[in-house]
CSV table of C-alpha atoms in Angstrom, one decimal:
chain,number,residue,atom,x,y,z
A,1,MET,CA,0.0,0.0,0.0
A,2,THR,CA,1.3,3.5,-0.9
A,3,ARG,CA,0.8,6.1,1.7
A,4,THR,CA,-1.6,8.9,0.4
A,5,SER,CA,-1.8,12.5,1.6
A,6,TRP,CA,-4.9,14.5,2.5
A,7,ARG,CA,-4.8,16.3,-0.8
A,8,ASP,CA,-4.7,13.0,-2.8
A,9,HIS,CA,-8.4,12.7,-1.8
A,10,ASP,CA,-11.6,14.5,-2.8
A,11,TRP,CA,-13.0,15.1,0.7
A,12,GLN,CA,-16.8,15.3,1.2
A,13,LEU,CA,-18.6,17.0,4.0
A,14,ILE,CA,-21.8,15.7,5.5
A,15,HIS,CA,-23.4,18.0,8.0
A,16,THR,CA,-27.1,17.3,7.8
A,17,ASP,CA,-30.1,16.6,9.9
A,18,ALA,CA,-29.9,15.6,13.6
A,19,GLN,CA,-29.9,11.9,14.0
A,20,MET,CA,-31.0,9.6,16.8
A,21,PRO,CA,-28.2,7.9,18.7
A,22,VAL,CA,-28.7,4.5,17.2
A,23,GLN,CA,-28.6,5.9,13.7
A,24,HIS,CA,-25.3,7.7,14.5
A,25,MET,CA,-23.8,4.4,15.6
A,26,ALA,CA,-25.0,2.7,12.4
A,27,LEU,CA,-24.0,5.5,10.1
A,28,ASP,CA,-20.4,5.2,11.3
A,29,ALA,CA,-20.4,1.5,10.4
A,30,VAL,CA,-22.1,2.0,7.0
A,31,LEU,CA,-20.1,5.0,5.9
A,32,THR,CA,-16.8,3.4,6.9
A,33,ASP,CA,-17.7,0.4,4.9
A,34,GLU,CA,-18.8,2.5,1.9
A,35,VAL,CA,-15.5,4.4,1.9
A,36,GLY,CA,-13.6,1.1,2.3
A,37,ALA,CA,-15.5,-0.3,-0.7
A,38,GLY,CA,-14.8,2.8,-2.8
A,39,ARG,CA,-18.5,3.6,-3.2
A,40,ARG,CA,-18.1,6.8,-1.2
A,41,LYS,CA,-15.3,9.4,-1.4
A,42,PRO,CA,-13.4,10.1,1.9
A,43,THR,CA,-15.8,12.0,4.1
A,44,LEU,CA,-15.9,14.3,7.1
A,45,ARG,CA,-19.2,14.0,8.9
A,46,ILE,CA,-20.2,16.5,11.6
A,47,TRP,CA,-22.8,15.0,14.0
A,48,GLU,CA,-26.0,16.7,15.2
A,49,TRP,CA,-28.0,14.9,17.9
A,50,ALA,CA,-31.7,14.5,17.9
A,51,ALA,CA,-31.7,13.1,21.5
A,52,PRO,CA,-29.4,12.8,24.5
A,53,ALA,CA,-27.3,9.7,24.8
A,54,VAL,CA,-24.5,8.0,26.6
A,55,VAL,CA,-22.1,6.4,24.1
A,56,ILE,CA,-19.9,3.7,25.6
A,57,GLY,CA,-16.8,2.3,24.0
A,58,ARG,CA,-16.8,-1.0,22.2
A,59,PHE,CA,-15.1,-2.8,25.1
A,60,GLN,CA,-16.6,-1.0,28.1
A,61,SER,CA,-18.8,-2.8,30.6
A,62,LEU,CA,-22.3,-1.5,30.4
A,63,ARG,CA,-22.9,-2.1,34.1
A,64,ASN,CA,-19.6,-0.6,35.2
A,65,GLU,CA,-19.9,2.5,33.1
A,66,VAL,CA,-23.6,3.5,33.2
A,67,ASP,CA,-26.1,4.0,36.0
A,68,ALA,CA,-29.0,2.6,34.1
A,69,GLU,CA,-31.6,3.9,36.6
A,70,ALA,CA,-30.2,7.5,36.4
A,71,ALA,CA,-30.0,7.3,32.6
A,72,GLN,CA,-33.6,6.3,32.4
A,73,ARG,CA,-34.6,9.0,34.9
A,74,HIS,CA,-33.0,11.6,32.7
A,75,GLY,CA,-34.4,10.1,29.5
A,76,ILE,CA,-31.0,9.3,28.2
A,77,GLU,CA,-30.5,6.4,25.7
A,78,VAL,CA,-27.4,4.2,26.1
A,79,VAL,CA,-25.7,3.0,22.9
A,80,ARG,CA,-22.4,1.2,22.2
A,81,ARG,CA,-20.2,2.3,19.4
A,82,ILE,CA,-17.9,0.2,17.1
A,83,SER,CA,-14.7,1.8,18.4
A,84,GLY,CA,-12.9,1.4,21.7
A,85,GLY,CA,-12.2,4.2,24.2
A,86,GLY,CA,-14.3,5.8,26.9
A,87,ALA,CA,-17.9,6.8,27.5
A,88,MET,CA,-19.3,10.0,26.2
A,89,PHE,CA,-22.2,12.0,27.7
A,90,ILE,CA,-24.2,13.7,25.0
A,91,GLU,CA,-26.9,16.2,25.1
A,92,PRO,CA,-27.8,18.1,21.9
A,93,GLY,CA,-25.6,21.2,21.9
A,94,ASN,CA,-23.2,20.1,24.6
A,95,THR,CA,-20.5,18.5,22.5
A,96,ILE,CA,-19.1,18.7,19.0
A,97,THR,CA,-18.6,15.3,17.4
A,98,TYR,CA,-17.2,14.4,14.0
A,99,SER,CA,-16.2,11.4,12.1
A,100,ILE,CA,-13.6,11.0,9.4
A,101,TYR,CA,-14.0,8.1,7.0
A,102,ALA,CA,-10.7,7.6,5.1
A,103,PRO,CA,-9.0,4.9,3.1
A,104,LEU,CA,-6.4,3.1,5.2
A,105,SER,CA,-3.7,4.4,2.8
A,106,LEU,CA,-4.0,7.8,4.6
A,107,ILE,CA,-2.4,6.4,7.7
A,108,ASP,CA,-0.5,3.4,6.2
A,109,GLY,CA,2.5,2.5,8.2
A,110,LEU,CA,1.9,5.0,11.0
A,111,PRO,CA,2.1,3.7,14.6
A,112,PHE,CA,-1.2,4.1,16.4
A,113,SER,CA,-0.1,7.2,18.3
A,114,GLU,CA,1.0,9.0,15.2
A,115,ALA,CA,-2.2,8.0,13.3
A,116,TYR,CA,-4.4,9.6,16.0
A,117,ALA,CA,-2.4,12.8,16.0
A,118,TYR,CA,-2.2,12.9,12.2
A,119,MET,CA,-6.0,12.6,11.7
A,120,ASP,CA,-6.5,15.6,14.0
A,121,GLU,CA,-3.8,18.0,12.9
A,122,TRP,CA,-6.5,20.1,11.2
A,123,VAL,CA,-8.4,20.3,14.4
A,124,LEU,CA,-5.4,21.6,16.4
A,125,ALA,CA,-5.0,24.2,13.6
A,126,ALA,CA,-8.7,25.1,13.9
A,127,LEU,CA,-8.5,25.4,17.6
A,128,GLY,CA,-5.4,27.6,17.3
A,129,GLU,CA,-7.2,29.9,15.0
A,130,LEU,CA,-10.0,30.1,17.6
A,131,GLY,CA,-7.4,31.1,20.2
A,132,ILE,CA,-7.0,27.8,21.9
A,133,GLU,CA,-3.5,26.4,22.1
A,134,ALA,CA,-4.2,22.6,22.0
A,135,TRP,CA,-2.1,19.6,21.6
A,136,TYR,CA,-2.3,15.8,21.3
A,137,GLN,CA,-2.1,13.9,24.5
A,138,PRO,CA,-1.4,10.2,23.9
A,139,LEU,CA,-3.0,8.0,23.5
A,140,ASN,CA,-6.2,9.6,22.2
A,141,ASP,CA,-6.9,13.0,23.8
A,142,ILE,CA,-6.8,16.5,22.7
A,143,THR,CA,-6.0,18.8,25.6
A,144,SER,CA,-5.1,22.4,26.4
A,145,ALA,CA,-3.7,24.3,29.4
A,146,GLY,CA,-7.3,24.6,30.6
A,147,GLY,CA,-7.7,20.8,30.5
A,148,LYS,CA,-9.0,18.1,28.3
A,149,ILE,CA,-10.9,19.2,25.2
A,150,ALA,CA,-11.7,16.0,23.3
A,151,GLY,CA,-11.3,12.3,23.1
A,152,ALA,CA,-10.7,10.4,19.8
A,153,ALA,CA,-11.2,6.8,18.8
A,154,GLN,CA,-10.2,4.9,15.7
A,155,VAL,CA,-11.2,1.6,14.2
A,156,ARG,CA,-9.9,0.0,11.1
A,157,ARG,CA,-12.3,-2.1,9.0
A,158,SER,CA,-12.9,-3.2,5.4
A,159,GLY,CA,-10.0,-1.2,4.0
A,160,ALA,CA,-10.9,2.1,5.7
A,161,VAL,CA,-10.2,3.9,9.0
A,162,LEU,CA,-12.9,5.5,11.0
A,163,HIS,CA,-11.6,8.3,13.2
A,164,HIS,CA,-14.2,10.0,15.4
A,165,VAL,CA,-13.8,12.6,18.0
A,166,THR,CA,-16.1,14.1,20.6
A,167,MET,CA,-15.2,17.6,21.9
A,168,ALA,CA,-16.6,19.0,25.1
A,169,TYR,CA,-18.5,22.3,24.3
A,170,ASP,CA,-20.6,22.8,27.4
A,171,ILE,CA,-21.3,19.7,29.5
A,172,ASP,CA,-23.5,19.6,32.6
A,173,ALA,CA,-21.0,17.9,34.8
A,174,ALA,CA,-23.5,17.1,37.6
A,175,LYS,CA,-25.8,15.3,35.2
A,176,MET,CA,-22.8,13.5,33.6
A,177,VAL,CA,-21.5,12.1,36.9
A,178,ASP,CA,-25.1,11.1,37.8
A,179,VAL,CA,-25.3,9.0,34.7
A,180,LEU,CA,-21.7,7.8,34.2
A,181,ARG,CA,-20.0,5.9,36.9
A,182,ILE,CA,-17.0,8.1,36.7
A,183,GLY,CA,-14.4,8.6,39.3
A,184,ARG,CA,-13.2,12.0,40.7
A,185,GLU,CA,-9.8,11.3,39.1
A,186,LYS,CA,-11.4,10.8,35.7
A,187,LEU,CA,-13.6,13.9,36.0
A,188,SER,CA,-10.5,15.9,36.7
A,189,ASP,CA,-9.0,14.3,33.6
A,190,LYS,CA,-12.0,15.5,31.6
A,191,GLY,CA,-11.0,19.0,32.3
A,192,THR,CA,-12.6,20.1,35.5
A,193,LYS,CA,-12.2,20.1,39.2
A,194,SER,CA,-14.6,17.8,41.0
A,195,ALA,CA,-16.6,20.8,42.2
A,196,ALA,CA,-17.1,22.3,38.8
A,197,LYS,CA,-20.6,22.5,37.5
A,198,ARG,CA,-19.7,22.5,33.8
A,199,VAL,CA,-17.1,21.0,31.5
A,200,ASP,CA,-17.0,23.7,28.9
A,201,PRO,CA,-13.5,24.2,27.5
A,202,LEU,CA,-14.7,25.1,24.0
A,203,ARG,CA,-17.4,27.5,25.1
A,204,SER,CA,-15.4,29.2,27.8
A,205,GLN,CA,-12.1,29.4,25.8
A,206,THR,CA,-13.6,30.6,22.5
A,207,GLY,CA,-16.6,32.6,23.7
A,208,LEU,CA,-18.3,31.5,20.6
A,209,PRO,CA,-21.7,29.8,20.0
A,210,ARG,CA,-21.3,26.1,19.2
A,211,ALA,CA,-22.4,26.6,15.5
A,212,SER,CA,-19.7,29.2,15.0
A,213,VAL,CA,-17.0,26.8,16.4
A,214,ILE,CA,-18.2,24.1,13.9
A,215,GLU,CA,-18.2,26.7,11.1
A,216,ALA,CA,-14.6,27.6,11.9
A,217,MET,CA,-13.6,23.9,12.0
A,218,ILE,CA,-15.2,23.2,8.7
A,219,SER,CA,-13.5,26.2,7.1
A,220,THR,CA,-10.1,25.1,8.4
A,221,PHE,CA,-10.5,21.6,7.1
A,222,ARG,CA,-11.6,23.1,3.7
A,223,ARG,CA,-8.6,25.3,3.5
A,224,LEU,CA,-6.1,22.6,4.5
A,225,HIS,CA,-7.4,19.5,2.8
A,226,GLY,CA,-10.1,20.7,0.4
A,227,LEU,CA,-13.8,19.9,1.1
A,228,HIS,CA,-16.9,19.5,-1.1
A,229,ASP,CA,-20.4,19.7,0.4
A,230,ASP,CA,-22.2,16.4,0.2
A,231,ALA,CA,-25.2,14.7,1.8
A,232,LEU,CA,-26.2,11.2,2.9
A,233,ARG,CA,-27.5,9.1,0.1
A,234,PRO,CA,-30.9,7.5,0.5
A,235,GLN,CA,-29.3,4.1,0.3
A,236,GLU,CA,-26.8,4.9,3.1
A,237,VAL,CA,-29.6,6.2,5.3
A,238,ALA,CA,-31.7,3.0,4.6
A,239,ASP,CA,-28.7,0.7,5.2
A,240,ALA,CA,-28.0,2.5,8.5
A,241,GLU,CA,-31.6,2.2,9.6
A,242,SER,CA,-31.5,-1.6,8.9
A,243,LEU,CA,-28.3,-2.0,10.8
A,244,GLY,CA,-29.6,0.1,13.6
A,245,LEU,CA,-32.6,-2.2,14.0
A,246,ALA,CA,-30.6,-5.4,13.5
A,247,LYS,CA,-27.7,-4.5,15.7
A,248,PHE,CA,-27.2,-1.2,17.4
A,249,SER,CA,-30.6,-1.0,19.1
A,250,THR,CA,-30.4,-4.6,20.4
A,251,PRO,CA,-29.5,-5.6,24.0
A,252,ALA,CA,-27.3,-8.3,22.5
A,253,TRP,CA,-25.0,-5.5,21.1
A,254,THR,CA,-25.4,-2.9,23.9
A,255,ALA,CA,-24.8,-5.4,26.6
A,256,ASP,CA,-22.3,-7.4,24.6
A,257,VAL,CA,-19.9,-6.5,27.4
A,258,PRO,CA,-22.4,-6.6,30.3
B,1,MET,CA,-14.7,-10.0,42.2
B,2,HIS,CA,-13.4,-6.9,40.5
B,3,GLY,CA,-9.9,-5.8,39.6
B,4,GLU,CA,-8.6,-2.7,37.7
B,5,TYR,CA,-5.2,-1.9,36.3
B,6,LYS,CA,-4.3,1.3,34.5
B,7,MET,CA,-1.5,0.5,32.1
B,8,PRO,CA,1.3,3.1,32.4
B,9,GLY,CA,0.8,5.4,29.4
B,10,GLY,CA,-2.2,3.3,28.4
B,11,LYS,CA,-5.8,2.7,29.2
B,12,LEU,CA,-7.8,0.9,32.0
B,13,ALA,CA,-8.1,-2.9,32.0
B,14,VAL,CA,-11.0,-4.1,34.1
B,15,ILE,CA,-11.6,-7.7,35.1
B,16,ASP,CA,-14.8,-9.0,36.7
B,17,LEU,CA,-14.7,-12.7,37.7
B,18,GLU,CA,-15.7,-15.3,40.3
B,19,ILE,CA,-13.6,-18.1,41.8
B,20,ARG,CA,-15.1,-21.6,42.0
B,21,GLY,CA,-13.0,-24.5,43.2
B,22,ASP,CA,-9.8,-22.5,42.8
B,23,ARG,CA,-10.6,-21.8,39.2
B,24,LEU,CA,-11.5,-18.5,37.5
B,25,VAL,CA,-15.1,-18.4,36.2
B,26,ASP,CA,-17.4,-15.9,34.6
B,27,VAL,CA,-14.3,-13.9,33.5
B,28,ARG,CA,-15.0,-10.6,31.8
B,29,LEU,CA,-12.4,-8.2,30.5
B,30,SER,CA,-13.6,-4.6,29.8
B,31,GLY,CA,-12.2,-1.1,29.6
B,32,ASP,CA,-11.6,2.0,27.5
B,33,PHE,CA,-8.8,0.4,25.5
B,34,PHE,CA,-8.5,-0.4,21.7
B,35,LEU,CA,-8.5,-3.9,20.3
B,36,GLU,CA,-8.7,-5.1,16.7
B,37,PRO,CA,-10.4,-7.2,15.6
B,38,ASP,CA,-13.0,-6.6,18.3
B,39,ASN,CA,-13.8,-10.3,18.8
B,40,ALA,CA,-10.4,-10.7,20.4
B,41,LEU,CA,-12.1,-9.5,23.6
B,42,HIS,CA,-14.3,-12.6,23.9
B,43,MET,CA,-11.3,-14.8,22.9
B,44,ILE,CA,-9.4,-13.5,25.9
B,45,ASP,CA,-12.4,-14.0,28.2
B,46,ALA,CA,-12.8,-17.6,27.0
B,47,ALA,CA,-9.1,-18.3,27.4
B,48,LEU,CA,-9.1,-17.1,31.0
B,49,GLU,CA,-12.2,-19.1,31.9
B,50,GLY,CA,-11.3,-22.1,34.0
B,51,GLN,CA,-7.6,-21.1,34.6
B,52,PRO,CA,-6.2,-21.8,38.1
B,53,ALA,CA,-6.8,-18.8,40.4
B,54,ALA,CA,-3.3,-19.3,41.7
B,55,LEU,CA,-1.7,-18.6,38.3
B,56,SER,CA,1.1,-16.0,38.4
B,57,PRO,CA,0.7,-12.7,36.4
B,58,PRO,CA,3.4,-13.8,33.9
B,59,ALA,CA,1.5,-17.0,33.3
B,60,ILE,CA,-1.8,-15.2,32.9
B,61,ALA,CA,-0.2,-12.8,30.4
B,62,GLY,CA,1.0,-15.9,28.5
B,63,VAL,CA,-2.6,-17.2,28.4
B,64,VAL,CA,-3.9,-13.8,27.1
B,65,ALA,CA,-1.2,-13.5,24.5
B,66,ALA,CA,-1.8,-17.1,23.2
B,67,ALA,CA,-5.6,-16.5,23.1
B,68,VAL,CA,-5.6,-14.1,20.2
B,69,PRO,CA,-4.1,-14.2,16.7
B,70,ALA,CA,-0.6,-12.8,16.4
B,71,THR,CA,-2.0,-10.0,14.1
B,72,THR,CA,-4.3,-8.7,16.9
B,73,MET,CA,-3.7,-5.0,17.5
B,74,MET,CA,-3.7,-3.9,21.1
B,75,TYR,CA,-3.6,-0.1,21.9
B,76,GLY,CA,-3.6,1.1,25.5
B,77,ILE,CA,-3.7,-2.5,26.8
B,78,SER,CA,-1.3,-5.5,26.8
B,79,PRO,CA,-1.4,-9.1,28.0
B,80,ASP,CA,0.6,-7.9,31.1
B,81,ALA,CA,-2.0,-5.3,31.9
B,82,VAL,CA,-4.8,-7.8,31.7
B,83,ALA,CA,-2.8,-10.1,33.9
B,84,MET,CA,-2.4,-7.4,36.5
B,85,ALA,CA,-6.2,-6.7,36.5
B,86,VAL,CA,-6.8,-10.5,37.0
B,87,HIS,CA,-4.3,-10.6,39.8
B,88,ARG,CA,-6.0,-7.6,41.5
B,89,ALA,CA,-9.4,-9.2,41.1
B,90,VAL,CA,-8.3,-12.5,42.6
B,91,HIS,CA,-6.4,-10.8,45.5
B,92,GLY,CA,-8.8,-8.0,46.1
B,93,GLU,CA,-6.2,-5.3,45.7
B,94,GLN,CA,-7.1,-1.7,45.0
B,95,ASP,CA,-6.0,0.0,41.9
B,96,ALA,CA,-2.9,1.9,42.9
């Protein structure tokens, strides 16, 4: 395999309607496979959420990570994603999440640690332009002097790499610790002191509305790597809906690691 | 029984298990690590099932390493880290 560069690819942007949590999980699987099969060009997808969710990593214990009773009380759906890494607490508007679906050639030969940093160089540049000095903290975090900003996860399948990242925009820390079984040490790792009410590095450090931060990120990606506006195809949506029903909404999947 | 081990420079390996007749049973590995292909997780669980509870950490690490294909990619976790989590679960030691 010959290593490709960002500019060797014709990058597509998907930033469309808000999706339900299960559909987000399924879209990541479907779009990774579509790019791997060459039916879709390499793509950046910015997520918008239609409902709150806890997204646990592929190998996390459902019981150990999530207080099911608290999640139900807050009306929060629990879903499991296809990549490893830690749990994310999502409420519409509280995070910025994106996925990059790329041919494996983009990171061919890179050790894991470099592959993570390489996929997010554009984000560090975007954050810099927004006035946040951020850097990669191995294994899979983006951090700043003010604390952790984001966590990334990668999975390689069917000839493609999925690299997705969730960035903390303005998280209700009290609700998060109510739903996630998260230690004080971990909370501090997420960029706050245990007494803090909000984990809001992007909001507090940019002073910008969430939509403006996303706009700035897209503009940086477009300038650095090139980017054409695209949309989900009806077949991709239908495939994701089927996969959501067959897999991502089932207890067999969500409790695969009970 | 529950044991956790944070691999230095890596992620958390968590083991939940029971001991029956000096053997490990109902062994479940979990954590915020990365593992490809993902079915390696259940291969590791299956390989640890029924192992003697008295097994040393290096021996447990050997069981874990032999449980998965050589091409398996581990990031933020290692056979040694899993072995430490098993050891802590068996001996009731706190993560330190």
